[in-house]
Coordinates of C-alpha atoms in Angstrom, one line a residue:
M210 CA -18.3 -18.7 67.4
L211 CA -15.7 -16.6 65.6
Q212 CA -18.2 -16.0 62.8
D213 CA -20.6 -14.6 65.5
L214 CA -17.9 -12.3 66.8
I215 CA -17.2 -11.0 63.3
N216 CA -20.9 -10.3 62.8
A217 CA -21.2 -8.7 66.3
L218 CA -18.1 -6.5 65.5
S219 CA -19.6 -5.2 62.2
L220 CA -23.1 -4.7 63.8
G221 CA -21.5 -2.8 66.8
S222 CA -19.6 -0.6 64.4
I223 CA -22.8 0.5 62.7
Y224 CA -24.3 1.3 66.2
L225 CA -21.1 3.2 67.0
L226 CA -21.1 5.3 63.9
F227 CA -24.8 6.2 64.6
A228 CA -24.4 6.7 68.4
L229 CA -21.3 8.8 68.3
G230 CA -23.1 11.9 66.9
M231 CA -26.1 11.4 69.1
S232 CA -23.8 11.1 72.2
L233 CA -21.7 14.1 71.1
V234 CA -24.6 16.6 71.1
W235 CA -26.3 15.0 74.2
G236 CA -23.1 15.0 76.3
T237 CA -21.9 18.5 75.4
I238 CA -24.7 20.9 74.5
G239 CA -27.4 18.8 76.3
I240 CA -29.6 18.1 73.3
L241 CA -31.2 14.7 73.0
N242 CA -31.9 14.8 69.3
F243 CA -34.8 12.4 68.4
A244 CA -34.5 13.7 64.8
H245 CA -31.0 12.0 64.5
G246 CA -32.6 8.8 63.1
A247 CA -34.4 10.7 60.4
I248 CA -31.2 12.6 59.5
F249 CA -29.4 9.3 59.2
M250 CA -32.1 7.8 56.9
F251 CA -32.6 11.0 54.8
A252 CA -28.8 11.3 54.1
A253 CA -28.8 7.7 52.8
F254 CA -32.0 8.5 50.8
A255 CA -30.5 11.6 49.2
S256 CA -27.4 9.5 48.2
Y257 CA -29.8 6.9 46.7
V258 CA -31.6 9.5 44.6
I259 CA -28.3 10.8 43.2
V260 CA -26.8 7.5 42.5
E261 CA -29.9 6.5 40.6
Q262 CA -29.1 9.3 38.2
V263 CA -25.3 9.2 38.2
R264 CA -23.2 6.0 38.7
L265 CA -20.9 6.9 41.6
P266 CA -18.4 5.0 43.8
M267 CA -18.8 4.4 47.5
L268 CA -16.5 7.3 48.5
A269 CA -18.6 9.9 46.6
L270 CA -21.8 8.6 48.2
I271 CA -20.2 8.8 51.7
V272 CA -19.3 12.4 51.0
I273 CA -22.8 13.2 49.8
G274 CA -24.4 11.5 52.8
A275 CA -22.1 13.3 55.2
L276 CA -22.8 16.7 53.7
V277 CA -26.6 16.1 53.5
G278 CA -26.5 14.9 57.1
A279 CA -24.5 17.9 58.3
A280 CA -26.7 20.4 56.5
L281 CA -29.9 18.8 57.7
S282 CA -28.7 18.7 61.3
V283 CA -27.6 22.3 61.3
A284 CA -31.0 23.3 59.8
V285 CA -32.8 21.4 62.6
Q286 CA -30.7 23.3 65.2
V287 CA -31.3 26.7 63.6
L288 CA -34.9 26.4 62.6
A289 CA -36.2 24.3 65.5
F290 CA -34.0 23.7 68.5
Q291 CA -32.6 27.2 69.0
P292 CA -36.0 29.0 68.7
I293 CA -37.4 26.4 71.2
L294 CA -34.6 27.2 73.7
Q295 CA -35.0 30.9 73.3
R296 CA -38.7 30.8 74.1
A297 CA -38.5 28.2 76.9
K298 CA -39.0 29.4 80.5
D299 CA -35.8 27.6 81.7
L300 CA -33.2 25.2 80.4
R301 CA -34.9 22.0 81.7
S302 CA -38.3 22.9 80.2
G303 CA -36.5 23.8 76.9
E304 CA -34.8 20.4 76.9
M305 CA -38.1 18.7 77.3
Q306 CA -39.7 20.7 74.5
I307 CA -36.7 19.8 72.3
L308 CA -37.5 16.1 72.8
I309 CA -41.0 16.6 71.4
G310 CA -39.7 19.0 68.7
G311 CA -37.2 16.4 67.5
I312 CA -40.0 13.9 67.1
G313 CA -42.0 16.4 65.1
V314 CA -39.1 17.4 62.9
A315 CA -38.3 13.8 62.2
A316 CA -41.7 13.3 60.6
I317 CA -40.9 15.6 57.7
P318 CA -37.9 13.7 56.1
L319 CA -39.6 10.4 56.9
A320 CA -42.8 11.5 55.0
V321 CA -40.7 12.7 52.0
A322 CA -38.8 9.4 51.8
E323 CA -42.0 7.3 52.2
E324 CA -43.7 9.3 49.5
E325 CA -40.9 8.9 47.0
T326 CA -40.2 5.2 47.7
G327 CA -43.7 4.0 48.6
S328 CA -42.2 2.9 51.9
N329 CA -40.2 0.3 50.1
P330 CA -36.5 -0.5 50.7
F331 CA -34.0 1.4 48.8
G332 CA -30.3 0.7 48.2
F333 CA -27.2 1.5 46.1
S334 CA -27.4 -1.2 43.4
A335 CA -26.5 1.5 40.8
S336 CA -23.3 2.3 42.6
S337 CA -20.0 1.2 41.0
Y338 CA -18.9 -0.3 44.4
A339 CA -19.4 -4.1 44.7
T340 CA -19.5 -6.1 47.8
K341 CA -17.1 -9.0 47.8
T342 CA -17.0 -11.9 50.3
Y343 CA -13.7 -13.4 51.5
V344 CA -13.3 -16.8 53.2
L345 CA -10.6 -16.8 55.9
L346 CA -9.9 -19.9 57.9
G347 CA -13.4 -21.1 57.2
F348 CA -15.1 -17.8 58.2
R349 CA -16.8 -15.3 55.9
I350 CA -16.3 -11.6 55.9
T351 CA -17.1 -9.0 53.3
N352 CA -15.1 -6.0 52.2
T353 CA -18.0 -3.8 53.4
Q354 CA -17.7 -5.2 56.9
I355 CA -14.0 -4.5 57.0
L356 CA -14.6 -0.9 55.9
V357 CA -17.4 -0.4 58.4
V358 CA -15.3 -1.7 61.3
A359 CA -12.2 0.3 60.3
A360 CA -14.1 3.5 59.7
A361 CA -16.0 3.2 63.0
L362 CA -12.9 2.7 65.1
L363 CA -10.8 5.4 63.3
I364 CA -13.6 8.0 63.6
A365 CA -14.2 7.1 67.2
V366 CA -10.5 7.6 68.0
A367 CA -10.5 10.9 66.0
V368 CA -13.6 12.2 67.9
I369 CA -12.2 11.3 71.3
A370 CA -8.8 12.9 70.5
W371 CA -10.5 16.0 69.2
L372 CA -12.6 16.4 72.4
R373 CA -9.6 15.8 74.7
M374 CA -6.7 17.5 72.9
S375 CA -8.1 20.4 70.8
R376 CA -9.1 23.8 72.1
S377 CA -12.5 23.6 70.5
G378 CA -13.0 20.1 71.9
L379 CA -12.1 21.2 75.4
A380 CA -14.5 24.2 75.1
L381 CA -17.3 21.9 73.9
R382 CA -16.7 19.6 76.9
S383 CA -16.8 22.5 79.3
L384 CA -20.4 23.2 78.0
G385 CA -21.4 19.7 79.0
V386 CA -20.1 20.3 82.5
D387 CA -21.2 23.9 83.3
P388 CA -22.6 25.9 80.3
E389 CA -23.1 29.1 82.3
T390 CA -19.5 29.2 83.6
A391 CA -18.2 28.2 80.2
S392 CA -20.0 31.1 78.6
L393 CA -18.7 33.5 81.2
M394 CA -15.2 32.3 80.3
G395 CA -15.7 33.2 76.6
V396 CA -17.0 29.9 75.1
N397 CA -19.3 30.7 72.2
R398 CA -22.2 28.3 72.9
R399 CA -24.0 29.1 69.6
V400 CA -21.1 28.5 67.3
L401 CA -20.0 25.3 69.2
G402 CA -23.6 24.1 69.2
L403 CA -23.8 24.5 65.5
G404 CA -20.5 22.8 65.0
S405 CA -21.4 19.8 67.2
M406 CA -24.7 19.4 65.3
A407 CA -22.9 19.6 62.0
V408 CA -20.4 16.9 63.1
A409 CA -23.2 14.7 64.5
G410 CA -25.2 15.1 61.3
A411 CA -22.2 14.2 59.2
L412 CA -21.6 11.1 61.3
A413 CA -25.3 10.1 60.9
G414 CA -25.0 10.5 57.1
F415 CA -21.9 8.5 57.0
A416 CA -23.5 5.7 59.1
G417 CA -26.6 5.8 56.8
V418 CA -24.6 5.2 53.7
M419 CA -22.4 2.5 55.2
L420 CA -25.4 0.7 56.7
T421 CA -27.2 0.8 53.3
Y422 CA -24.1 -0.8 51.7
H423 CA -23.8 -3.3 54.5
L424 CA -27.4 -4.5 54.4
G425 CA -28.0 -4.0 50.7
A426 CA -31.0 -1.8 51.4
I427 CA -32.8 0.1 54.2
T428 CA -36.3 1.4 54.6
P429 CA -37.5 4.9 55.5
D430 CA -38.1 3.8 59.1
S431 CA -34.7 2.2 59.6
G432 CA -33.5 5.3 61.5
D433 CA -36.2 4.9 64.1
T434 CA -35.0 1.4 64.9
L435 CA -31.4 2.5 65.2
L436 CA -32.4 5.4 67.4
I437 CA -33.4 2.9 70.2
K438 CA -30.1 1.0 69.7
A439 CA -28.0 4.1 69.9
F440 CA -30.0 5.3 73.0
A441 CA -29.2 2.0 74.7
A442 CA -25.5 2.1 73.8
V443 CA -25.2 5.7 75.1
I444 CA -27.0 4.9 78.3
L445 CA -24.9 1.8 78.8
G446 CA -21.6 3.5 78.2
G447 CA -22.6 6.7 80.1
V448 CA -23.8 10.0 78.8
G449 CA -20.9 12.3 78.0
S450 CA -18.3 9.5 77.7
M451 CA -17.3 8.9 74.1
A452 CA -15.2 5.9 75.2
G453 CA -18.3 4.6 76.9
V454 CA -20.2 4.8 73.6
V455 CA -17.6 2.6 72.0
V456 CA -17.9 0.0 74.7
G457 CA -21.7 0.3 74.9
S458 CA -22.1 -0.2 71.1
Y459 CA -20.0 -3.3 70.9
V460 CA -21.5 -4.8 74.1
L461 CA -25.0 -4.3 72.9
A462 CA -24.2 -5.8 69.5
L463 CA -22.6 -8.8 71.1
A464 CA -25.6 -9.3 73.4
E465 CA -28.0 -9.1 70.4
T466 CA -25.9 -11.6 68.4
I467 CA -25.8 -14.1 71.2
V468 CA -29.6 -13.7 71.7
L469 CA -30.1 -14.1 67.9
T470 CA -28.0 -17.3 67.7
Q471 CA -29.5 -18.9 70.9
T472 CA -33.2 -18.1 70.2
S473 CA -35.5 -17.7 67.3
G474 CA -34.5 -14.1 67.0
L475 CA -37.8 -12.7 68.3
W476 CA -36.1 -11.3 71.5
V477 CA -33.4 -9.4 69.7
D478 CA -35.2 -6.0 69.8
A479 CA -35.9 -6.6 73.5
V480 CA -32.2 -6.5 74.3
S481 CA -31.8 -2.8 73.9
F482 CA -34.9 -2.0 76.0
G483 CA -33.6 -4.5 78.7
V484 CA -30.2 -2.8 78.7
I485 CA -31.8 0.7 79.1
L486 CA -33.9 -0.6 82.0
A487 CA -31.1 -2.4 83.8
V488 CA -28.7 0.5 83.6
L489 CA -31.3 3.0 84.8
L490 CA -32.1 0.7 87.7
F491 CA -28.6 -0.3 88.9
K492 CA -26.1 2.1 87.5
S493 CA -27.8 5.2 86.2
E494 CA -24.6 7.0 85.1
G495 CA -23.6 4.1 82.9
L496 CA -20.3 2.2 82.8
F497 CA -18.1 5.3 82.1
G498 CA -20.5 8.2 82.7
R499 CA -20.0 11.0 85.2
K500 CA -22.2 12.1 88.0
E501 CA -24.6 15.0 87.0
V502 CA -22.8 18.3 87.7
R503 CA -24.7 20.7 85.4
R504 CA -26.0 23.8 87.1
T505 CA -29.4 25.2 86.0

């Protein structure tokens, strides 16, 4: 049982790292970025390409992945999402067009990675970092699992503290409540939007590198799978609530682990879809979400 909890904790931490960035831009600047999974995967892929040429430690690959994720996320915002919003008839139609635009943008890095890898898994076997397994009281845990859990919790606390205590964080939260009024009070929507996309992309890149180390290898379409998981975690916790994302990620991971250990494993992927359906039917704002107050 404790082994299952350890596995659920590490799995939930990966979901959390991935979902934090997605929830940040969705709950503040109102963008549901379906290219987030492709950014996650491509940041890990870029790190893989570099480490195949130069033997690097984990920290260097994390920095590379975060930088690539941030740059790619900002590029998506500048080249795709902002032009879509500027040409849209109104905010709601713009948000709908961004959903489709995100899916289209995601196809580009996916195609590049599939072309270069032949759609085969890729990992960091050339890295100088080595995964070690420890046995504590009869239970097994790796140094990578410890790092993933610690990093996820520390980053989640840092993001929550930034949003609640810093001036820029409060301004960003005000955009999620009432963007028009926030703009009239001097909040720079464009700059904060780019900043939140950069942070989200960096978190996606970080998660991509950590998941690749955790699993040993990922495939070009791994981001698409995690996108559904993150969507379920955000919906469960409540859009706009970072604390809710933390709870949602670990609850989802625990539910999947229980299903995996009690069944043949075929129903694991159905858990996230079931969570989304149940929340939308019975508590649409999620466990910690707010009622919709945005004015359009």
